[in-house]
Coordinates of C-alpha atoms (C1' of nucleotides) in Angstrom, one line a residue:
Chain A
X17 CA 10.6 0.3 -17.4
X18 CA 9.8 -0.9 -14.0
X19 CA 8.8 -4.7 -13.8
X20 CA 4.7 -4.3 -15.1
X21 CA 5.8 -7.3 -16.9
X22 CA 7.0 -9.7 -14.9
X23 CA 9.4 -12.4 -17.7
X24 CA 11.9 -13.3 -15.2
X25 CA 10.8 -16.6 -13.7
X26 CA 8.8 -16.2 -10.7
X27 CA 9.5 -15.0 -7.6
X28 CA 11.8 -17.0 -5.1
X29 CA 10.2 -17.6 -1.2
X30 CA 11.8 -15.4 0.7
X31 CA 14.0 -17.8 3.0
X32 CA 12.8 -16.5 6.2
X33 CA 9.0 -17.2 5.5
X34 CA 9.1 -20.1 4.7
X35 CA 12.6 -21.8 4.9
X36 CA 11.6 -25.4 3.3
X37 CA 9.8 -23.5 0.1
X38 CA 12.8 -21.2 -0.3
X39 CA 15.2 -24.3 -0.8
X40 CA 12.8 -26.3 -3.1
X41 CA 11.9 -23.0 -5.3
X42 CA 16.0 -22.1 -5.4
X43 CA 17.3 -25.6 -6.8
X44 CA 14.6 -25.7 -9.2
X45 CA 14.4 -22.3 -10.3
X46 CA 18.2 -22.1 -10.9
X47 CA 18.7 -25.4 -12.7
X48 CA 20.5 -27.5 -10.2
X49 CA 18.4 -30.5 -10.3
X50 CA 14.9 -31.9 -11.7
X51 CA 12.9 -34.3 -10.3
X52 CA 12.7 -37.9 -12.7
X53 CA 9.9 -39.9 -13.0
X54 CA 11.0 -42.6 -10.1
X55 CA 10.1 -40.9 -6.1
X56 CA 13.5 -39.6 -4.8
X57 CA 15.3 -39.8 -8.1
X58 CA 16.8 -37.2 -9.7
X59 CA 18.5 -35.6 -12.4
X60 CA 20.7 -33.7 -11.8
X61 CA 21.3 -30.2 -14.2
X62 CA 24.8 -29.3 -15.9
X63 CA 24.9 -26.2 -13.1
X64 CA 24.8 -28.6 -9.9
X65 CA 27.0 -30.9 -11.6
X66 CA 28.9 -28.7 -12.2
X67 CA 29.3 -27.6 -8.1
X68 CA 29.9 -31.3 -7.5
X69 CA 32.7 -31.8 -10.0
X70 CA 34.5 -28.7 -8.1
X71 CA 34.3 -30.3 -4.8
X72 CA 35.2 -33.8 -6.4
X73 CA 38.5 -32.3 -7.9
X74 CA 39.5 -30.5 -4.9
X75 CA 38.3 -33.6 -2.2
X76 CA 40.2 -35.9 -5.1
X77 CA 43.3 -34.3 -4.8
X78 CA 43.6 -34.4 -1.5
X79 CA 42.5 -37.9 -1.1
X80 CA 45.9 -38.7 -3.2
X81 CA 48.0 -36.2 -1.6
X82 CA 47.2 -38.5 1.5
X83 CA 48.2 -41.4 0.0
X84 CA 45.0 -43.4 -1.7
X85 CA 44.0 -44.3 -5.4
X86 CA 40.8 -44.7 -6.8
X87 CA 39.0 -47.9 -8.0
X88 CA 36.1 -48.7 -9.0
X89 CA 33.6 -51.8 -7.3
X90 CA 30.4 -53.4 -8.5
X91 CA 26.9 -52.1 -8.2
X92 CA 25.3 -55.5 -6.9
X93 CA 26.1 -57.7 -3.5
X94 CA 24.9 -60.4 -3.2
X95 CA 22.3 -61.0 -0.1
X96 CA 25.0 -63.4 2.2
X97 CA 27.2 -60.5 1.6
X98 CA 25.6 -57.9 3.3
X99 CA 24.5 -60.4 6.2
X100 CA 27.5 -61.2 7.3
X101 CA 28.3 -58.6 9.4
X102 CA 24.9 -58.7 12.2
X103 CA 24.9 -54.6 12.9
X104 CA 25.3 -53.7 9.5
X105 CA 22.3 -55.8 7.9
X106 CA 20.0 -54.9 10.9
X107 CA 21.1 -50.8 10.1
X108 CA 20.9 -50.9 6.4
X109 CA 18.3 -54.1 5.3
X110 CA 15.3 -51.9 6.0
X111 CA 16.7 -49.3 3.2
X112 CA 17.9 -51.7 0.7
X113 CA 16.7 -52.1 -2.8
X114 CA 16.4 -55.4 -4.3
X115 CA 17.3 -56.9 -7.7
X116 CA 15.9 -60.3 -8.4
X117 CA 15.5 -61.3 -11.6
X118 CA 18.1 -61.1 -14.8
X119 CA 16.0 -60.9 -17.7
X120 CA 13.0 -62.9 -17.4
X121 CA 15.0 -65.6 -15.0
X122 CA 14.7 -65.2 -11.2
X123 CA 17.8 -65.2 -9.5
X124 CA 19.0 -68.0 -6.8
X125 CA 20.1 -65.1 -4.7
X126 CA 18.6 -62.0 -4.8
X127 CA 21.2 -59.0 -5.2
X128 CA 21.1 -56.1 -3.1
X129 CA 21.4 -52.2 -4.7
X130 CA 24.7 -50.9 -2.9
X131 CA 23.5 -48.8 0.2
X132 CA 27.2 -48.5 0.7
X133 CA 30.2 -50.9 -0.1
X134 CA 31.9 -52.2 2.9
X135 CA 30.6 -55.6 2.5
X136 CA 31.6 -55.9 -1.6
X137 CA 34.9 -54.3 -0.5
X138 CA 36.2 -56.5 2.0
X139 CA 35.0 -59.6 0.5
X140 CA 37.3 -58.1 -2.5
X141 CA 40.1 -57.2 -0.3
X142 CA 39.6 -60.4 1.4
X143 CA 41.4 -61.9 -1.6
X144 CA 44.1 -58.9 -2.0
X145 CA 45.3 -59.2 1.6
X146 CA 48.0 -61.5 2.0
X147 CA 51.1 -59.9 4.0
X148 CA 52.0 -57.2 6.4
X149 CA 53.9 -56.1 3.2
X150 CA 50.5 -54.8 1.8
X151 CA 49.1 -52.8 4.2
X152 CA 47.6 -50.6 4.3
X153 CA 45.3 -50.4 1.8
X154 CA 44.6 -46.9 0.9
X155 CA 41.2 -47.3 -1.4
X156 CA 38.2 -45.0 -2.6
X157 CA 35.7 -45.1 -4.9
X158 CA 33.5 -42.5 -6.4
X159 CA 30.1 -43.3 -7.5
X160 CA 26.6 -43.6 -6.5
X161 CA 24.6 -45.9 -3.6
X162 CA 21.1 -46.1 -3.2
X163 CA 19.2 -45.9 0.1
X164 CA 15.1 -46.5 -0.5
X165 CA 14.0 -43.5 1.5
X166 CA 10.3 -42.7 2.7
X167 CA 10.6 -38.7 2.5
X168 CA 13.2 -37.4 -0.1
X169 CA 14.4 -34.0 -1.1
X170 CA 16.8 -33.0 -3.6
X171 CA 20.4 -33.2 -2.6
X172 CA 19.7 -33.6 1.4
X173 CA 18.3 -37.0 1.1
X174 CA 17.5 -39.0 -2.4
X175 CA 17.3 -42.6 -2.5
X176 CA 20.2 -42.5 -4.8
X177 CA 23.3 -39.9 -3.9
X178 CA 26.4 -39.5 -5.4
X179 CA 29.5 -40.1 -3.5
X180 CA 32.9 -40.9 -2.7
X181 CA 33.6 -43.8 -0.1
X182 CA 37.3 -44.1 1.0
X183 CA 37.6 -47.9 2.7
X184 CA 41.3 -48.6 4.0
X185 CA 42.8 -51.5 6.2
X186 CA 45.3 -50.9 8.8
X187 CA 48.2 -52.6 10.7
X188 CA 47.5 -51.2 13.7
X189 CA 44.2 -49.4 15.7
X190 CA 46.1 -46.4 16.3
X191 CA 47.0 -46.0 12.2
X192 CA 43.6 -46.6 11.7
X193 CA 42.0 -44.3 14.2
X194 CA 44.7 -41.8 12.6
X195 CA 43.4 -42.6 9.3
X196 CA 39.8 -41.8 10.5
X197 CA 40.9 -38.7 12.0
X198 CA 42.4 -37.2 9.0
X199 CA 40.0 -37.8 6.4
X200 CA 37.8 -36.5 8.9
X201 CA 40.3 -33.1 8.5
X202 CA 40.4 -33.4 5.1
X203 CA 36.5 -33.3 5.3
X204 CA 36.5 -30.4 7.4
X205 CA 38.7 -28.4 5.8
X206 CA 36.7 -28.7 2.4
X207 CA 33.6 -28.1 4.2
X208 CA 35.6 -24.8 5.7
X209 CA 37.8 -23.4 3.0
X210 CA 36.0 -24.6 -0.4
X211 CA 32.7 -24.5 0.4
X212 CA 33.2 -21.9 3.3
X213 CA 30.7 -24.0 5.1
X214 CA 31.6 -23.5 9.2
X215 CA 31.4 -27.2 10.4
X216 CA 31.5 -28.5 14.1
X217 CA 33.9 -31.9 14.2
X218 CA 33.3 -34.6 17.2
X219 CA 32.3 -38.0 17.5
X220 CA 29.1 -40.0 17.0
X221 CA 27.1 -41.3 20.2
X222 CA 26.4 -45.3 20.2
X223 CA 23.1 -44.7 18.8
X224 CA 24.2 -42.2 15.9
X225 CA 26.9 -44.8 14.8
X226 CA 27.2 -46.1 11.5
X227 CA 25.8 -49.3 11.7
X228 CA 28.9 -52.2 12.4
X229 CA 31.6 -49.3 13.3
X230 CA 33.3 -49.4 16.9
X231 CA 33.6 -45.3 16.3
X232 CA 32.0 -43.1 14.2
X233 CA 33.1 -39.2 13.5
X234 CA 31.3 -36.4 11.9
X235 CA 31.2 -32.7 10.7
X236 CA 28.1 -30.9 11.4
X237 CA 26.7 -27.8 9.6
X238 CA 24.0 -25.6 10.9
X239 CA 21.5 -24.4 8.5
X240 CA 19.3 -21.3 8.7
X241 CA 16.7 -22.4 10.0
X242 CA 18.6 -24.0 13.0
X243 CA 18.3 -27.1 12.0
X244 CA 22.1 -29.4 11.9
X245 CA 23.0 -31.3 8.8
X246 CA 25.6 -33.7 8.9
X247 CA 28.0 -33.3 6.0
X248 CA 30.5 -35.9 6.4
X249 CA 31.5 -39.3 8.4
X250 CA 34.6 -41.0 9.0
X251 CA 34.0 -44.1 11.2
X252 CA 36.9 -46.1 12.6
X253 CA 35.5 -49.9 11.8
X254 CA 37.9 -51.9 14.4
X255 CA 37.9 -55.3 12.9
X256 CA 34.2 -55.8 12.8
X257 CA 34.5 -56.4 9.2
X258 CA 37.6 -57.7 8.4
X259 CA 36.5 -61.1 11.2
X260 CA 33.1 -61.0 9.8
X261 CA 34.9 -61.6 6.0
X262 CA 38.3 -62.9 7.2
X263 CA 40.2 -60.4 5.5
X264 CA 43.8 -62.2 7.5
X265 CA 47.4 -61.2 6.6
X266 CA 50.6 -63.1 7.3
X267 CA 51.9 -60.5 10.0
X268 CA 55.8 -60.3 10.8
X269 CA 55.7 -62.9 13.4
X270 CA 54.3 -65.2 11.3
X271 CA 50.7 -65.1 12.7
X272 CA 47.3 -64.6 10.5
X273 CA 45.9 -61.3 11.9
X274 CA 42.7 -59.1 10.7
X275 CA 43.5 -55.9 10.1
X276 CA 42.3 -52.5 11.1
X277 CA 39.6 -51.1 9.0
X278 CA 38.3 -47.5 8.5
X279 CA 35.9 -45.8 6.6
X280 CA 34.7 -42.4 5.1
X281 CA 32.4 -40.6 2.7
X282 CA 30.9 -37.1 1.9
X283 CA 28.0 -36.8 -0.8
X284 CA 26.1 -34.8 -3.0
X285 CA 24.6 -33.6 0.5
X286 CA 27.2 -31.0 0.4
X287 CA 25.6 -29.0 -2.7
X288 CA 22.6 -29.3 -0.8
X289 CA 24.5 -27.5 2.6
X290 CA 25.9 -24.7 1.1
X291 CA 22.9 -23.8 -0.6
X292 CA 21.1 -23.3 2.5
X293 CA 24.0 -22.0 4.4
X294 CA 24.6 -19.1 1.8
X295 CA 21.6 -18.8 0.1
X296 CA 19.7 -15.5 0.8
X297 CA 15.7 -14.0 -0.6
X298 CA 17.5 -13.6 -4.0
X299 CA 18.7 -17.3 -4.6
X300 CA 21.8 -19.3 -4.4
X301 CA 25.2 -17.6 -3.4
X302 CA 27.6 -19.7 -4.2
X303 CA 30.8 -20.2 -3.0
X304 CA 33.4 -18.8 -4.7
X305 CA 36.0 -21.7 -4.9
X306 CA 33.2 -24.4 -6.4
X307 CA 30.8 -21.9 -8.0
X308 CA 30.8 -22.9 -12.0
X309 CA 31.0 -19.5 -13.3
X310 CA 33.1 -17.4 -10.3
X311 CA 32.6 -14.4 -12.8
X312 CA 30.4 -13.2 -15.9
X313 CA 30.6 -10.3 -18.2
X314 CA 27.6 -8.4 -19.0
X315 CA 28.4 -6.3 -21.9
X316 CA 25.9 -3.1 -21.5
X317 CA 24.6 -1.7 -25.0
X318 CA 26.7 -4.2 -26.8
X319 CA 25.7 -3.4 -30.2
X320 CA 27.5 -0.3 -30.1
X321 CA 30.7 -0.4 -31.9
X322 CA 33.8 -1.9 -29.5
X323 CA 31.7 -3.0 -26.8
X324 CA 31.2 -7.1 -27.4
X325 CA 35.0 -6.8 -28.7
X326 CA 36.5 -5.0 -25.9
X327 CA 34.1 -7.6 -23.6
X328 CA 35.3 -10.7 -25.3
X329 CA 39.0 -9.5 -25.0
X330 CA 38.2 -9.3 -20.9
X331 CA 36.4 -12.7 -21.3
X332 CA 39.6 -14.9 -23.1
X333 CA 42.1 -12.9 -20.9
X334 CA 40.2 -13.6 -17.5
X335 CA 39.1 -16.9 -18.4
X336 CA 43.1 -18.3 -17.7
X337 CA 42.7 -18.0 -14.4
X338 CA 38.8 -17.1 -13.3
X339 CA 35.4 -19.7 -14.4
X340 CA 34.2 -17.0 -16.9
X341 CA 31.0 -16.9 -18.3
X342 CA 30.2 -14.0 -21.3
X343 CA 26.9 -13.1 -21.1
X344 CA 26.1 -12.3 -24.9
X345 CA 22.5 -13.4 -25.5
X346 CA 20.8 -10.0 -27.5
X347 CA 17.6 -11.2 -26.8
X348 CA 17.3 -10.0 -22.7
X349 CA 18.1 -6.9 -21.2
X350 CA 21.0 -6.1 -18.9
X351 CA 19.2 -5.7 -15.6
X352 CA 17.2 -8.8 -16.7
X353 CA 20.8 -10.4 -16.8
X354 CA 21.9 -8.8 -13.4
X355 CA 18.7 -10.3 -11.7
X356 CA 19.4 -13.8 -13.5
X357 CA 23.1 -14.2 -12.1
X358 CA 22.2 -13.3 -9.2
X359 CA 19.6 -16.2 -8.6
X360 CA 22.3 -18.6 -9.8
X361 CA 24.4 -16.9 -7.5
X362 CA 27.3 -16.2 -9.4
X363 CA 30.1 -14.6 -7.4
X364 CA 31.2 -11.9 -9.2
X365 CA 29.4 -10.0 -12.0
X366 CA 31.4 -7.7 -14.5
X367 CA 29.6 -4.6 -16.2
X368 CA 31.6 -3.1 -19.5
X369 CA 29.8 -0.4 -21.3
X370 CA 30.7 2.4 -24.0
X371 CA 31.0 4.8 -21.2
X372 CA 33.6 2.4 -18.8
X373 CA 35.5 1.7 -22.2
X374 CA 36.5 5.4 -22.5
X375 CA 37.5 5.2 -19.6
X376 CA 39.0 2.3 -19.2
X377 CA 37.3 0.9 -16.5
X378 CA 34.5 -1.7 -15.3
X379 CA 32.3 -2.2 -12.6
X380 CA 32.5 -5.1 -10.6
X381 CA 29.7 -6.0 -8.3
X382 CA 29.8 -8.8 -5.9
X383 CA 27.0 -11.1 -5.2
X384 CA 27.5 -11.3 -1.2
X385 CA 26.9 -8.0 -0.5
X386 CA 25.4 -6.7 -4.1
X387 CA 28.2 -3.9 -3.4
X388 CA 29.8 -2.0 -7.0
X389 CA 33.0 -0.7 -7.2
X390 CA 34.5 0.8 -10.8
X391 CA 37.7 -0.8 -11.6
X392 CA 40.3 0.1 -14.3
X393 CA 40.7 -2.6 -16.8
X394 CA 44.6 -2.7 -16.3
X395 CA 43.7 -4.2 -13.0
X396 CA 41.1 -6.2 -13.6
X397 CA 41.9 -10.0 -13.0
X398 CA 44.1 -8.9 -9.7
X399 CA 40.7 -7.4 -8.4
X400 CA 38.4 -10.3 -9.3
X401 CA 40.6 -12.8 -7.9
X402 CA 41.1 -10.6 -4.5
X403 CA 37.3 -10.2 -4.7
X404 CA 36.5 -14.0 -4.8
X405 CA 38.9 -14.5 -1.8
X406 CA 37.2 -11.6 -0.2
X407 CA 33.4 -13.2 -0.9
X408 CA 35.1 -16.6 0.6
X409 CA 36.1 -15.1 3.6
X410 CA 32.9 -13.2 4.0
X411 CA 30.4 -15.6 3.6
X412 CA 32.5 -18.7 5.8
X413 CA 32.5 -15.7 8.5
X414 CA 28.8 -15.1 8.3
X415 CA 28.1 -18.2 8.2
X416 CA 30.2 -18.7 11.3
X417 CA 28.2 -15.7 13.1
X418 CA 25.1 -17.0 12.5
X419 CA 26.0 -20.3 13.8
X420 CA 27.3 -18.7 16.8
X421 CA 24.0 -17.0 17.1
X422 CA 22.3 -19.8 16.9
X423 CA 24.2 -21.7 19.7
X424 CA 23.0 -22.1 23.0
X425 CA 23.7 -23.0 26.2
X426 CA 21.1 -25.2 28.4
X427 CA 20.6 -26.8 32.3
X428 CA 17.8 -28.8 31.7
X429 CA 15.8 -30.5 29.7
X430 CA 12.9 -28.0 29.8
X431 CA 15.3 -25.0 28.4
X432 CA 16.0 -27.2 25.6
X433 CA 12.4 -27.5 24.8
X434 CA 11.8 -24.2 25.4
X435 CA 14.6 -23.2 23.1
X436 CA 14.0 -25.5 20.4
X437 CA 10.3 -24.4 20.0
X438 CA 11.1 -20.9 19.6
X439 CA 14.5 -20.3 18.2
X440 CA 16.1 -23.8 17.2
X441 CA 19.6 -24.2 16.5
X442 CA 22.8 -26.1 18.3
X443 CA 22.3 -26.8 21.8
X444 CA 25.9 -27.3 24.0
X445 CA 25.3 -28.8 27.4
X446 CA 27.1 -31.5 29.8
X447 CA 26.0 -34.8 28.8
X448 CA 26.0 -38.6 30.7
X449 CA 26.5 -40.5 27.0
X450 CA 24.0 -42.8 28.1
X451 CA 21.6 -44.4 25.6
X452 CA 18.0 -44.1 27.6
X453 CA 19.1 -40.4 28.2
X454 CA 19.5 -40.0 24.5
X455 CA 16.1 -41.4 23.9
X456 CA 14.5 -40.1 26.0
X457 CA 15.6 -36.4 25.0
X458 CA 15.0 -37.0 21.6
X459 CA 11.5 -38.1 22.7
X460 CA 10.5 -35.2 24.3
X461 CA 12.3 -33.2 22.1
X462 CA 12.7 -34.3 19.0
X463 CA 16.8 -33.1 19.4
X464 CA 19.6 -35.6 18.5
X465 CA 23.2 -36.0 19.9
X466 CA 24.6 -34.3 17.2
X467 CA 28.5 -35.0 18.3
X468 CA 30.2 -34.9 21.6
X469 CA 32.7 -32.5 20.2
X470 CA 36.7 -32.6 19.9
X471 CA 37.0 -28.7 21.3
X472 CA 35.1 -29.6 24.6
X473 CA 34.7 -26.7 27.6
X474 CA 33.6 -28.3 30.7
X475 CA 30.3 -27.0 31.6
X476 CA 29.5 -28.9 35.4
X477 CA 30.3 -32.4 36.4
X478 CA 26.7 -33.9 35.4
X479 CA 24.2 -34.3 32.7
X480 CA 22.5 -31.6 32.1
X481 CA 18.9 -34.1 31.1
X482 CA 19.2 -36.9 33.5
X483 CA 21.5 -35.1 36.4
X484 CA 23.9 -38.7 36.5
X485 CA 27.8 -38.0 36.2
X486 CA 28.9 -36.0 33.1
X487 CA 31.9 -35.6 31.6
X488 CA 31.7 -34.4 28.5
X489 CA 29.5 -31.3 26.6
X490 CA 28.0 -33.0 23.9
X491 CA 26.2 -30.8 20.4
X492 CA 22.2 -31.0 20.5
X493 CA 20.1 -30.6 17.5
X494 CA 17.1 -31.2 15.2
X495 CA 18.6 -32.7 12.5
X496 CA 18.0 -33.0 8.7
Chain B
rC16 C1' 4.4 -44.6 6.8
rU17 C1' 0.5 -40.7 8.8
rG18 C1' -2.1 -36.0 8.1
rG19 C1' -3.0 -31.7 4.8
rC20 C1' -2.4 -29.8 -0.2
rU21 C1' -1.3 -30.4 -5.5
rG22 C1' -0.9 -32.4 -10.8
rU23 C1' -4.4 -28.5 -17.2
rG24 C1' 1.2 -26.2 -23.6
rG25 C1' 8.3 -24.9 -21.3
rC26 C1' 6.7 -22.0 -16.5
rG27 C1' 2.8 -19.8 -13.4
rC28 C1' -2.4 -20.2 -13.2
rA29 C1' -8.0 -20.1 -14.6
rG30 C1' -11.9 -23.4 -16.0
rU31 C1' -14.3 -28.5 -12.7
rU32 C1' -19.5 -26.5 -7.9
rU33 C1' -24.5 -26.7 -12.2
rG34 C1' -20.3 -32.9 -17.5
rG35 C1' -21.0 -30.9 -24.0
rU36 C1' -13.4 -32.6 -25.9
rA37 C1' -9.8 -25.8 -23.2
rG38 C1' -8.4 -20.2 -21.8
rC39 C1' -5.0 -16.3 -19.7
rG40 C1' -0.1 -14.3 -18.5
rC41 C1' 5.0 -15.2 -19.1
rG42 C1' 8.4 -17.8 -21.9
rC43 C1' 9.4 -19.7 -27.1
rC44 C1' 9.8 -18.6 -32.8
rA45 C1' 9.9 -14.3 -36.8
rG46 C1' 10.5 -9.0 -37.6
rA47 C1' 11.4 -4.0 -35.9
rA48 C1' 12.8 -0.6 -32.3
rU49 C1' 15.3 -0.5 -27.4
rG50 C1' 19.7 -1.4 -24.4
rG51 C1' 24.1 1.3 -17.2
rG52 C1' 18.8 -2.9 -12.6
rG53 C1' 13.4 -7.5 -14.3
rU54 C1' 12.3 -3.2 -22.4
rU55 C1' 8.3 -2.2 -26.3
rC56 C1' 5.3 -3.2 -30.5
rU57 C1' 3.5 -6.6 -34.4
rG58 C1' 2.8 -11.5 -36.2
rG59 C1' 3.1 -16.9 -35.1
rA60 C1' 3.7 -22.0 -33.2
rG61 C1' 2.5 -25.0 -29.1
rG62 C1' -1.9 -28.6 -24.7
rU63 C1' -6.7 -33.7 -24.9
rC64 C1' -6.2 -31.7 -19.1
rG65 C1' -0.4 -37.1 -14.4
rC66 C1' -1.8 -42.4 -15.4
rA67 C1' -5.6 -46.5 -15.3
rG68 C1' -10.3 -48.0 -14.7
rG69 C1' -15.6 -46.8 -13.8
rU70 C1' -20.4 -44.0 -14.3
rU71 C1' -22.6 -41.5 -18.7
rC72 C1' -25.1 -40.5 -25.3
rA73 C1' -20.9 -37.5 -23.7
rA74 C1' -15.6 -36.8 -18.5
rU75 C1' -10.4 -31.8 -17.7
rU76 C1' -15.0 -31.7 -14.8
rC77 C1' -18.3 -37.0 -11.1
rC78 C1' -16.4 -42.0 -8.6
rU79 C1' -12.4 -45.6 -7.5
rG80 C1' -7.5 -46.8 -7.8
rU81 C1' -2.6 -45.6 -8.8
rC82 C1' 1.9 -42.6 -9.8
rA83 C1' 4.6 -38.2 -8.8
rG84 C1' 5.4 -33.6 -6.1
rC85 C1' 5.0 -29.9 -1.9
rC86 C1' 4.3 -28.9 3.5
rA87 C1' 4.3 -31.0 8.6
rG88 C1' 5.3 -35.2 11.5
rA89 C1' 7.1 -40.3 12.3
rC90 C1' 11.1 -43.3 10.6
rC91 C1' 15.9 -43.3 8.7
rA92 C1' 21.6 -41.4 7.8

RNA sequence: CUGGCUGUGGCGCAGUUUGGUAGCGCGCCAGAAUGGGGUUCUGGAGGUCGCAGGUUCAAUUCCUGUCAGCCAGACCA
């Protein structure tokens, strides 16, 4: 016995050594993703496709509770397209990929790689727009951009990402701010109760904004190692891009107006997030509500007469209700098994032996807190279902306490510093929302304005960096 | 983009200093035993050393370039 032989693959970096290593050893190690051949593209694996799918379905359903459909636009714009709004270009030119020949010819125009779609969109919906009747346009499209990145890493930035971008047009600024706002729930309440991902909500400083919006909102997750990630954006557009591509409807009174425009989109960066908020020195945890298998049998001594039946009978009963995976392979060992489904971080594992089958019984051991507990078979499914909500509420309330451990308060600029150097994480302070005071921080720092939060406290009447009027407490972070 | 490190069967590594066309462990395949926390034994298959040039009688080994990856930073969402 004993592990003299080491066949399981190797040995994970524990997170707290070395945070970076840990994340890169887990998504490989556990078949989420591989790298391909081309810098910052990858494949990704039937098990973190699999987590992606989950969040699609649930995100999808709610996008259409809410009102919008699906469709579907084209891969290429062409280079006038994406000039025509100014901010937009000078944001996303310096990250765009090119494609300029078809075949052996060279194009007239050269065609840029989608970094995102507003500029194909509205010159699409420029031609569906005609009356007040139509509005508003409720759109979103699932698919993939590409952003020519200098330093990648699986999932948290990759020069292509999946990911869904809703893009909807507006009588009025206050449907569209309201639009803006609730995808920005919707976003916030995936991150919360699917993904059980704690998330600060607030609003983008100037400099943070998405290049051409007039506001731009976002959801923030703190990762272990203190560092924010932004999970999600909803930006309220104004009419910057329906001028710049004279998207104009007949209006009631007869006059051509540009509508409101909004937009919003979460990515593959979300896999990436609850990895590192969940994970622990054993490997992934996942999330109960997107985790691909939520629970797998291991049948213990399963040549023995009754035991793979008595298993498979659990397995096509549970598997209604529960993602059920029946461990059958002969050729490993259980405990090799345990160790495995652990790494992949499967919620829930079930042991069935010859010795819980007179009985009756299983064991049921949760991957959270690695606790067992023997359960009789009549009540099996009840308990693995209360034990998946249980492992959701546990882990979104962990994560929440080490967020809130990880949050501090600050009066100057030299507590930040001091802070950030030895224990990173969110910084709250009173905040002048002035661009130079940004930079500057940031400069000496190497913190970002993370969000000016909706759930504000007031803190003092000025900025905590600069010392001018304040009137708002503003989220400070190093950011992925 | 800058600095550091790396690239040898599926995975992890040795070999390179002192050039002579590869070796170990795990995994994989076959058989047997084992089976409640990383099983054991026996037999077998599998690599031309990231890629491209150069030096040399001869390059995994030396030189140059290039591609990809990791870590840190800059930049960027």
């Amino acid at each position: 016995m004993g592990k003299k032989n080491k066949q399981f693959v190797e040995e994970i970096t524990p997170m707290e050594v070395d945070f970076a290593q840990w994340y890169t050893d887990v998504i490989l190690k556990t078949d989420l993703v591989d790298y391909s051949p081309v810098k910052g593209f990858m494949a990704i694996k039937p098990y973190g496709y699999a987590i992606w799918e989950n969040i699609q379905q649930y995100m999808d359903k709610r996008f259409k509770e809410t009102g919008h459909k699906n469709c579907y636009f084209p891969l290429l714009i062409p280079e006038s397209l994406l000039q025509k709004e100014a901010e937009h270009v000078e944001g996303f030119a310096p990250e765009v990929a090119w494609v300029t020949h078809g075949g052996k010819e060279e194009l007239a125009e050269r065609l840029c790689v989608r970094p995102t779609s507003e500029t194909i969109i509205c010159e699409m919906y420029s031609k569906w727009l005609k009356s007040y009747r139509d509005l508003p346009f409720l759109y979103n499209q699932w698919c993939s951009v590409v952003r020519w990145e200098k330093s990648t890493r699986p999932f948290l930035r990759t020069s292509e990402f999946l990911w869904q971008e809703g893009h909807t047009l507006h009588e009025t600024y206050e449907e569209a701010q309201e639009e803006t706002l609730r995808m920005l729930d919707i976003y916030k309440e995936t991150a919360e109760e699917v993904l059980a991902m704690p998330v600060v909500t607030g609003q983008k400083s100037e400099k943070e904004k998405f290049a051409g919006a007039y506001a731009t909102y976002t959801m923030e997750a703190l990762m272990h190692d203190g560092k924010a990630l932004q999970a999600g954006t909803s930006h309220n557009l104004g009419k910057h891009f329906t001028e710049a591509f004279d998207i104009a409807y007949s209006d009631r009174d007869g006059e051509l107006k540009n509508p409101y425009h909004t937009s919003w989109g979460v990515s593959t960066r979300l896999i990436g997030g609850l990895i590192m908020v969940h994970g622990d020195n054993r490997g992934l945890v996942l999330p109960p509500r997107v985790a691909p298998t939520q629970a797998v049998i291991v049948p213990i001594a399963s040549h023995k007469e009754g035991v793979l039946d008595k298993a498979m009978e659990i397995f096509s009963d549970l598997k209604q209700e529960i993602r059920m995976e029946l461990d059958d392979r002969e050729n490993y060992s259980p405990g090799w098994k345990f160790n495995e489904w652990e790494m992949k971080g499967v919620p829930v594992r079930i042991e069935i032996g010859p010795k819980d089958i007179e009985k009756g019984q299983a064991v049921l051991c949760r991957r959270d807190t690695l606790e067992k507990e023997v359960v009789q078979l009549d009540n099996l499914k009840e308990r693995v279902q209360l034990l998946l909500d249980d492992i959701h509420n546990n882990l979104l309330y962990s994560a929440k306490t080490m967020r809130d451990e990880k949050t501090y308060y600050v009066k100057n600029l030299e507590e930040m510093k001091e802070l950030m150097s030895t224990k990173p994480g969110f910084v709250k302070a009173m905040w002048c929302e002035e661009r130079s005071c940004e930079e500057n921080i940031k400069e000496d720092t190497g913190v970002t304005v993370r969000c000016i939060p909706f759930e504000q406290e007031h803190l003092g009447e000025t900025c905590a960096f600069c010392g001018k009027p304040a009137e708002k407490v503003a989220y400070f972070a190093k950011a992925y």
